[in-house]
Amino acid sequence: MSDQLLQLLFTGLTLGSIYALIALALVTTFNLTGVLNLAQGEFVAIGALLAISIYSSGMPMPAAFAITVLLVAVLGGVLERSAIHTARRASGLTLIIITIGLAISLRGLALLAWGTETYSLPAFSGGGPLFIQGAAITPQSLWVFGLVAVTLAGLYAFFELTYWGKAVKASMINRTAARLVGINPNTVSFLAFVTSGALGAAAGIFIAPITMTTYDMGFMLGVKGFVAAIIGGLGNVGGAVLGGLLLGVLESYSAGLISSGSKDAITIIILLAVLLIKPEGIIGSFRQRKI
């Protein structure tokens, strides 16, 4: 029984790391722009599908990774300039509806480009699973854990140790004062969506060897990432990781000990409980901003 519980924990941590990556991109965009980008899941799906297509054409995996991240980052920037920037004076609800429209459009384009088939990438490294106390953890799961750690460290280093990171923080705190010292919030918003696209693509590529990739997988991943961000606190980067891991572990235990069909119900129950009891999240704080 203890082996089974440990195995469910490892499975939950892998699942939770995937949710945490999506939540990190969502929270970062929200912190920088005040826009809740509900198209984030589609960046993940398109990133995975693009990488699979490029890799299938004979390109080495590192090159496929770099090209895909660049293309989806550009896609994020184009969407920001064409849809978000032009509606920057609209209400927060309107901006959310715009991102929902973008998500539906991107899903439709993915359907036209890749159809309804299921795709997958090979694992990044060979070798069998690592066994700990009788429970197995795959090398690809370790890659996903590593990406979460690198993303967290990168965000910390950017915001705390670089001039541009401090400029972005200044525009988050007071947009008018930031303008007075030469920081353009519109540029910050553009870069936030570029970063969001790059993070989504990287997450999609890292999880493609674990999950079966389809054109519509972004919807559910986006929902789980959103719930993870709400659990941790929509304005808190650390909370996004904590929320993702907590959600993944709870889903894994509910699927393993109760029923595989119960994990989506658990997600909704957790979301409702957090919104009713602690709407600011476990360690986060909710602060509404506008572009």
mmCIF file of C-alpha atoms in Angstrom:
data_model
loop_
_atom_site.group_PDB
_atom_site.id
_atom_site.type_symbol
_atom_site.label_atom_id
_atom_site.label_comp_id
_atom_site.label_asym_id
_atom_site.label_seq_id
_atom_site.Cartn_x
_atom_site.Cartn_y
_atom_site.Cartn_z
ATOM 1 C CA MET A 1 0.000 0.000 0.000
ATOM 2 C CA SER A 2 2.836 2.416 0.832
ATOM 3 C CA ASP A 3 4.393 1.696 -2.597
ATOM 4 C CA GLN A 4 1.106 2.589 -4.257
ATOM 5 C CA LEU A 5 0.800 5.827 -2.282
ATOM 6 C CA LEU A 6 4.360 6.819 -3.173
ATOM 7 C CA GLN A 7 3.730 6.007 -6.838
ATOM 8 C CA LEU A 8 0.604 8.177 -6.782
ATOM 9 C CA LEU A 9 2.661 10.957 -5.199
ATOM 10 C CA PHE A 10 5.255 10.817 -7.988
ATOM 11 C CA THR A 11 2.521 10.753 -10.624
ATOM 12 C CA GLY A 12 0.810 13.693 -8.934
ATOM 13 C CA LEU A 13 4.027 15.713 -8.753
ATOM 14 C CA THR A 14 4.624 15.162 -12.479
ATOM 15 C CA LEU A 15 1.057 16.163 -13.269
ATOM 16 C CA GLY A 16 1.292 19.094 -10.878
ATOM 17 C CA SER A 17 4.524 20.317 -12.467
ATOM 18 C CA ILE A 18 2.746 20.476 -15.835
ATOM 19 C CA TYR A 19 -0.062 22.520 -14.274
ATOM 20 C CA ALA A 20 2.508 24.689 -12.489
ATOM 21 C CA LEU A 21 4.243 25.569 -15.770
ATOM 22 C CA ILE A 22 0.963 26.742 -17.295
ATOM 23 C CA ALA A 23 0.013 28.594 -14.113
ATOM 24 C CA LEU A 24 3.428 30.317 -14.050
ATOM 25 C CA ALA A 25 2.917 31.690 -17.556
ATOM 26 C CA LEU A 26 -0.640 32.749 -16.705
ATOM 27 C CA VAL A 27 0.365 34.484 -13.465
ATOM 28 C CA THR A 28 3.350 36.220 -15.066
ATOM 29 C CA THR A 29 1.155 37.643 -17.828
ATOM 30 C CA PHE A 30 -1.473 38.715 -15.325
ATOM 31 C CA ASN A 31 1.090 40.390 -13.075
ATOM 32 C CA LEU A 32 2.609 42.359 -15.936
ATOM 33 C CA THR A 33 -0.513 43.308 -17.874
ATOM 34 C CA GLY A 34 -3.565 42.717 -15.686
ATOM 35 C CA VAL A 35 -4.933 40.468 -18.469
ATOM 36 C CA LEU A 36 -6.029 36.934 -17.612
ATOM 37 C CA ASN A 37 -4.877 35.138 -20.757
ATOM 38 C CA LEU A 38 -7.213 32.149 -21.140
ATOM 39 C CA ALA A 39 -5.494 31.241 -24.425
ATOM 40 C CA GLN A 40 -2.430 30.049 -22.495
ATOM 41 C CA GLY A 41 -3.386 26.389 -22.887
ATOM 42 C CA GLU A 42 -3.444 26.807 -26.684
ATOM 43 C CA PHE A 43 0.170 28.070 -26.601
ATOM 44 C CA VAL A 44 1.061 24.774 -24.895
ATOM 45 C CA ALA A 45 -0.804 22.651 -27.475
ATOM 46 C CA ILE A 46 0.548 24.543 -30.500
ATOM 47 C CA GLY A 47 4.067 24.441 -29.046
ATOM 48 C CA ALA A 48 3.892 20.662 -28.666
ATOM 49 C CA LEU A 49 2.395 20.114 -32.139
ATOM 50 C CA LEU A 50 4.868 22.459 -33.833
ATOM 51 C CA ALA A 51 7.827 20.756 -32.158
ATOM 52 C CA ILE A 52 6.549 17.331 -33.229
ATOM 53 C CA SER A 53 6.185 18.494 -36.845
ATOM 54 C CA ILE A 54 9.621 20.131 -36.931
ATOM 55 C CA TYR A 55 11.269 17.135 -35.270
ATOM 56 C CA SER A 56 9.505 14.753 -37.694
ATOM 57 C CA SER A 57 11.016 16.693 -40.609
ATOM 58 C CA GLY A 58 14.468 15.524 -39.482
ATOM 59 C CA MET A 59 15.533 18.480 -37.366
ATOM 60 C CA PRO A 60 17.509 17.628 -34.178
ATOM 61 C CA MET A 61 15.540 17.962 -30.948
ATOM 62 C CA PRO A 62 17.466 21.011 -29.597
ATOM 63 C CA ALA A 63 16.930 22.876 -32.876
ATOM 64 C CA ALA A 64 13.249 21.888 -32.968
ATOM 65 C CA PHE A 65 12.916 23.157 -29.387
ATOM 66 C CA ALA A 66 14.570 26.506 -30.130
ATOM 67 C CA ILE A 67 12.609 27.131 -33.350
ATOM 68 C CA THR A 68 9.298 26.197 -31.749
ATOM 69 C CA VAL A 69 9.823 28.414 -28.715
ATOM 70 C CA LEU A 70 10.764 31.308 -31.013
ATOM 71 C CA LEU A 71 7.732 30.822 -33.286
ATOM 72 C CA VAL A 72 5.211 30.588 -30.442
ATOM 73 C CA ALA A 73 6.818 33.585 -28.719
ATOM 74 C CA VAL A 74 6.310 35.561 -31.938
ATOM 75 C CA LEU A 75 2.726 34.281 -32.083
ATOM 76 C CA GLY A 76 2.156 35.586 -28.554
ATOM 77 C CA GLY A 77 3.519 38.989 -29.532
ATOM 78 C CA VAL A 78 1.394 39.149 -32.686
ATOM 79 C CA LEU A 79 -1.766 38.297 -30.747
ATOM 80 C CA GLU A 80 -0.979 40.958 -28.153
ATOM 81 C CA ARG A 81 -0.477 43.657 -30.796
ATOM 82 C CA SER A 82 -3.491 42.630 -32.893
ATOM 83 C CA ALA A 83 -6.067 41.851 -30.189
ATOM 84 C CA ILE A 84 -5.026 42.960 -26.688
ATOM 85 C CA HIS A 85 -3.220 46.217 -27.449
ATOM 86 C CA THR A 86 -6.023 47.547 -29.641
ATOM 87 C CA ALA A 87 -8.534 46.904 -26.831
ATOM 88 C CA ARG A 88 -6.268 48.071 -23.978
ATOM 89 C CA ARG A 89 -8.824 50.589 -22.702
ATOM 90 C CA ALA A 90 -11.599 47.983 -22.521
ATOM 91 C CA SER A 91 -12.798 46.474 -19.245
ATOM 92 C CA GLY A 92 -11.120 43.442 -17.683
ATOM 93 C CA LEU A 93 -14.114 41.270 -18.569
ATOM 94 C CA THR A 94 -13.896 42.330 -22.221
ATOM 95 C CA LEU A 95 -10.198 41.448 -22.320
ATOM 96 C CA ILE A 96 -10.931 38.019 -20.844
ATOM 97 C CA ILE A 97 -13.585 37.428 -23.514
ATOM 98 C CA ILE A 98 -11.053 38.446 -26.167
ATOM 99 C CA THR A 99 -8.566 35.838 -24.878
ATOM 100 C CA ILE A 100 -11.335 33.207 -24.963
ATOM 101 C CA GLY A 101 -11.959 34.132 -28.593
ATOM 102 C CA LEU A 102 -8.232 33.837 -29.299
ATOM 103 C CA ALA A 103 -8.193 30.389 -27.682
ATOM 104 C CA ILE A 104 -11.080 29.180 -29.856
ATOM 105 C CA SER A 105 -9.417 30.598 -32.986
ATOM 106 C CA LEU A 106 -6.053 28.984 -32.202
ATOM 107 C CA ARG A 107 -7.765 25.637 -31.522
ATOM 108 C CA GLY A 108 -9.528 25.871 -34.874
ATOM 109 C CA LEU A 109 -6.248 26.625 -36.665
ATOM 110 C CA ALA A 110 -4.609 23.667 -34.913
ATOM 111 C CA LEU A 111 -7.465 21.421 -36.066
ATOM 112 C CA LEU A 112 -6.982 22.562 -39.665
ATOM 113 C CA ALA A 113 -3.209 22.089 -39.504
ATOM 114 C CA TRP A 114 -2.885 18.818 -37.565
ATOM 115 C CA GLY A 115 -6.357 17.240 -37.734
ATOM 116 C CA THR A 116 -7.722 15.022 -34.993
ATOM 117 C CA GLU A 117 -4.799 12.574 -34.923
ATOM 118 C CA THR A 118 -2.760 11.964 -31.799
ATOM 119 C CA TYR A 119 0.963 12.784 -31.809
ATOM 120 C CA SER A 120 3.901 12.273 -29.481
ATOM 121 C CA LEU A 121 7.579 13.118 -29.095
ATOM 122 C CA PRO A 122 10.249 10.619 -27.974
ATOM 123 C CA ALA A 123 11.610 11.048 -24.446
ATOM 124 C CA PHE A 124 14.504 13.498 -24.161
ATOM 125 C CA SER A 125 16.806 10.904 -22.602
ATOM 126 C CA GLY A 126 16.996 7.128 -22.634
ATOM 127 C CA GLY A 127 17.212 4.720 -19.750
ATOM 128 C CA GLY A 128 14.611 3.119 -17.575
ATOM 129 C CA PRO A 129 12.664 4.652 -14.717
ATOM 130 C CA LEU A 130 14.284 5.508 -11.415
ATOM 131 C CA PHE A 131 12.931 3.430 -8.510
ATOM 132 C CA ILE A 132 12.541 4.946 -5.046
ATOM 133 C CA GLN A 133 11.072 2.757 -2.294
ATOM 134 C CA GLY A 134 9.440 0.580 -4.969
ATOM 135 C CA ALA A 135 7.830 3.504 -6.824
ATOM 136 C CA ALA A 136 8.983 4.471 -10.329
ATOM 137 C CA ILE A 137 9.665 7.907 -11.719
ATOM 138 C CA THR A 138 10.498 8.351 -15.406
ATOM 139 C CA PRO A 139 13.437 10.434 -16.706
ATOM 140 C CA GLN A 140 10.993 12.662 -18.607
ATOM 141 C CA SER A 141 9.299 13.550 -15.312
ATOM 142 C CA LEU A 142 12.703 14.705 -14.042
ATOM 143 C CA TRP A 143 13.010 16.909 -17.153
ATOM 144 C CA VAL A 144 9.634 18.482 -16.318
ATOM 145 C CA PHE A 145 10.696 19.074 -12.682
ATOM 146 C CA GLY A 146 13.873 20.680 -13.985
ATOM 147 C CA LEU A 147 11.970 23.008 -16.313
ATOM 148 C CA VAL A 148 9.808 24.212 -13.410
ATOM 149 C CA ALA A 149 12.920 24.885 -11.303
ATOM 150 C CA VAL A 150 14.720 26.685 -14.150
ATOM 151 C CA THR A 151 11.626 28.782 -14.933
ATOM 152 C CA LEU A 152 11.258 29.818 -11.291
ATOM 153 C CA ALA A 153 14.952 30.662 -11.003
ATOM 154 C CA GLY A 154 14.874 32.573 -14.294
ATOM 155 C CA LEU A 155 11.874 34.658 -13.267
ATOM 156 C CA TYR A 156 13.490 35.438 -9.901
ATOM 157 C CA ALA A 157 16.793 36.417 -11.506
ATOM 158 C CA PHE A 158 15.066 38.585 -14.112
ATOM 159 C CA PHE A 159 12.870 40.494 -11.678
ATOM 160 C CA GLU A 160 15.394 40.839 -8.843
ATOM 161 C CA LEU A 161 18.791 41.083 -10.538
ATOM 162 C CA THR A 162 18.317 42.879 -13.855
ATOM 163 C CA TYR A 163 17.569 46.479 -14.797
ATOM 164 C CA TRP A 164 14.762 45.418 -17.142
ATOM 165 C CA GLY A 165 13.203 43.250 -14.442
ATOM 166 C CA LYS A 166 13.152 46.167 -12.011
ATOM 167 C CA ALA A 167 11.705 48.399 -14.723
ATOM 168 C CA VAL A 168 8.906 45.879 -15.265
ATOM 169 C CA LYS A 169 8.245 45.732 -11.511
ATOM 170 C CA ALA A 170 8.056 49.511 -11.457
ATOM 171 C CA SER A 171 5.424 49.539 -14.178
ATOM 172 C CA MET A 172 3.483 46.870 -12.246
ATOM 173 C CA ILE A 173 3.416 49.054 -9.114
ATOM 174 C CA ASN A 174 2.654 52.436 -10.669
ATOM 175 C CA ARG A 175 2.134 52.749 -14.402
ATOM 176 C CA THR A 176 2.002 56.554 -14.399
ATOM 177 C CA ALA A 177 5.260 56.879 -12.464
ATOM 178 C CA ALA A 178 6.849 54.296 -14.741
ATOM 179 C CA ARG A 179 5.892 56.361 -17.790
ATOM 180 C CA LEU A 180 7.426 59.469 -16.206
ATOM 181 C CA VAL A 181 10.812 57.736 -15.937
ATOM 182 C CA GLY A 182 10.691 56.416 -19.493
ATOM 183 C CA ILE A 183 9.226 52.919 -19.034
ATOM 184 C CA ASN A 184 6.573 52.124 -21.633
ATOM 185 C CA PRO A 185 3.843 49.819 -20.181
ATOM 186 C CA ASN A 186 2.721 48.932 -23.708
ATOM 187 C CA THR A 187 6.156 47.467 -24.395
ATOM 188 C CA VAL A 188 5.963 45.584 -21.101
ATOM 189 C CA SER A 189 2.579 44.159 -22.136
ATOM 190 C CA PHE A 190 4.005 43.062 -25.496
ATOM 191 C CA LEU A 191 6.998 41.367 -23.859
ATOM 192 C CA ALA A 192 4.705 39.672 -21.331
ATOM 193 C CA PHE A 193 2.774 37.931 -24.119
ATOM 194 C CA VAL A 194 6.011 37.034 -25.933
ATOM 195 C CA THR A 195 7.277 35.443 -22.700
ATOM 196 C CA SER A 196 3.923 33.766 -22.184
ATOM 197 C CA GLY A 197 4.115 32.195 -25.641
ATOM 198 C CA ALA A 198 7.703 31.024 -25.076
ATOM 199 C CA LEU A 199 6.863 29.496 -21.690
ATOM 200 C CA GLY A 200 3.772 27.789 -23.094
ATOM 201 C CA ALA A 201 5.750 26.320 -26.001
ATOM 202 C CA ALA A 202 8.504 25.063 -23.688
ATOM 203 C CA ALA A 203 5.909 23.443 -21.425
ATOM 204 C CA GLY A 204 4.201 21.786 -24.401
ATOM 205 C CA ILE A 205 7.477 20.354 -25.715
ATOM 206 C CA PHE A 206 8.502 18.970 -22.312
ATOM 207 C CA ILE A 207 5.161 17.248 -21.701
ATOM 208 C CA ALA A 208 4.718 15.925 -25.273
ATOM 209 C CA PRO A 209 6.650 12.681 -24.492
ATOM 210 C CA ILE A 210 4.399 12.091 -21.443
ATOM 211 C CA THR A 211 0.945 12.995 -22.732
ATOM 212 C CA MET A 212 -0.641 12.188 -26.068
ATOM 213 C CA THR A 213 -0.733 15.453 -27.984
ATOM 214 C CA THR A 214 -3.897 16.493 -29.797
ATOM 215 C CA TYR A 215 -5.137 19.781 -31.224
ATOM 216 C CA ASP A 216 -7.645 20.273 -28.379
ATOM 217 C CA MET A 217 -5.503 19.358 -25.360
ATOM 218 C CA GLY A 218 -4.886 23.025 -24.616
ATOM 219 C CA PHE A 219 -8.399 23.617 -23.321
ATOM 220 C CA MET A 220 -8.223 21.258 -20.351
ATOM 221 C CA LEU A 221 -4.582 22.141 -19.623
ATOM 222 C CA GLY A 222 -5.564 25.815 -19.610
ATOM 223 C CA VAL A 223 -8.394 25.123 -17.177
ATOM 224 C CA LYS A 224 -6.100 23.160 -14.841
ATOM 225 C CA GLY A 225 -3.444 25.873 -15.029
ATOM 226 C CA PHE A 226 -6.071 28.493 -14.220
ATOM 227 C CA VAL A 227 -7.299 26.497 -11.216
ATOM 228 C CA ALA A 228 -3.685 26.052 -10.030
ATOM 229 C CA ALA A 229 -3.134 29.811 -10.276
ATOM 230 C CA ILE A 230 -6.330 30.497 -8.321
ATOM 231 C CA ILE A 231 -5.350 28.005 -5.604
ATOM 232 C CA GLY A 232 -1.934 29.570 -5.096
ATOM 233 C CA GLY A 233 -3.013 33.158 -5.605
ATOM 234 C CA LEU A 234 -3.408 34.813 -8.980
ATOM 235 C CA GLY A 235 -0.730 37.405 -8.346
ATOM 236 C CA ASN A 236 1.891 35.126 -6.796
ATOM 237 C CA VAL A 237 4.516 33.202 -8.795
ATOM 238 C CA GLY A 238 5.407 30.866 -5.926
ATOM 239 C CA GLY A 239 1.722 30.312 -5.274
ATOM 240 C CA ALA A 240 1.244 29.185 -8.887
ATOM 241 C CA VAL A 241 3.824 26.429 -8.414
ATOM 242 C CA LEU A 242 2.369 25.418 -5.047
ATOM 243 C CA GLY A 243 -1.163 25.413 -6.482
ATOM 244 C CA GLY A 244 -0.096 23.316 -9.469
ATOM 245 C CA LEU A 245 1.674 20.709 -7.348
ATOM 246 C CA LEU A 246 -1.186 20.545 -4.843
ATOM 247 C CA LEU A 247 -3.770 20.136 -7.613
ATOM 248 C CA GLY A 248 -1.730 17.434 -9.351
ATOM 249 C CA VAL A 249 -1.201 15.415 -6.168
ATOM 250 C CA LEU A 250 -4.874 15.633 -5.165
ATOM 251 C CA GLU A 251 -5.960 14.571 -8.654
ATOM 252 C CA SER A 252 -3.550 11.646 -8.615
ATOM 253 C CA TYR A 253 -4.728 10.373 -5.229
ATOM 254 C CA SER A 254 -8.400 10.794 -6.120
ATOM 255 C CA ALA A 255 -7.905 8.935 -9.427
ATOM 256 C CA GLY A 256 -5.892 6.157 -7.782
ATOM 257 C CA LEU A 257 -7.878 5.669 -4.597
ATOM 258 C CA ILE A 258 -11.416 6.599 -5.664
ATOM 259 C CA SER A 259 -11.976 6.578 -9.428
ATOM 260 C CA SER A 260 -10.182 7.832 -12.518
ATOM 261 C CA GLY A 261 -13.298 9.782 -13.422
ATOM 262 C CA SER A 262 -13.225 11.715 -10.149
ATOM 263 C CA LYS A 263 -10.132 13.827 -10.795
ATOM 264 C CA ASP A 264 -11.891 16.469 -12.897
ATOM 265 C CA ALA A 265 -14.625 16.679 -10.265
ATOM 266 C CA ILE A 266 -11.914 17.173 -7.624
ATOM 267 C CA THR A 267 -10.562 20.096 -9.662
ATOM 268 C CA ILE A 268 -13.936 21.842 -9.688
ATOM 269 C CA ILE A 269 -14.522 21.135 -5.983
ATOM 270 C CA ILE A 270 -11.111 22.585 -5.074
ATOM 271 C CA LEU A 271 -11.732 25.664 -7.217
ATOM 272 C CA LEU A 272 -15.115 26.318 -5.593
ATOM 273 C CA ALA A 273 -13.721 25.726 -2.098
ATOM 274 C CA VAL A 274 -10.837 28.165 -2.619
ATOM 275 C CA LEU A 275 -13.114 30.823 -4.121
ATOM 276 C CA LEU A 276 -15.560 30.509 -1.216
ATOM 277 C CA ILE A 277 -13.092 30.207 1.673
ATOM 278 C CA LYS A 278 -9.931 32.045 0.546
ATOM 279 C CA PRO A 279 -10.506 33.822 -2.773
ATOM 280 C CA GLU A 280 -7.070 35.469 -2.656
ATOM 281 C CA GLY A 281 -5.480 32.012 -2.827
ATOM 282 C CA ILE A 282 -3.276 30.148 -0.389
ATOM 283 C CA ILE A 283 -0.368 32.599 -0.398
ATOM 284 C CA GLY A 284 -1.279 35.022 -3.112
ATOM 285 C CA SER A 285 -2.986 38.323 -3.338
ATOM 286 C CA PHE A 286 -5.427 39.379 -5.968
ATOM 287 C CA ARG A 287 -4.868 42.811 -7.438
ATOM 288 C CA GLN A 288 -6.854 43.874 -10.441
ATOM 289 C CA ARG A 289 -5.012 45.943 -13.034
ATOM 290 C CA LYS A 290 -5.757 47.340 -16.422
ATOM 291 C CA ILE A 291 -3.509 48.014 -19.349
#
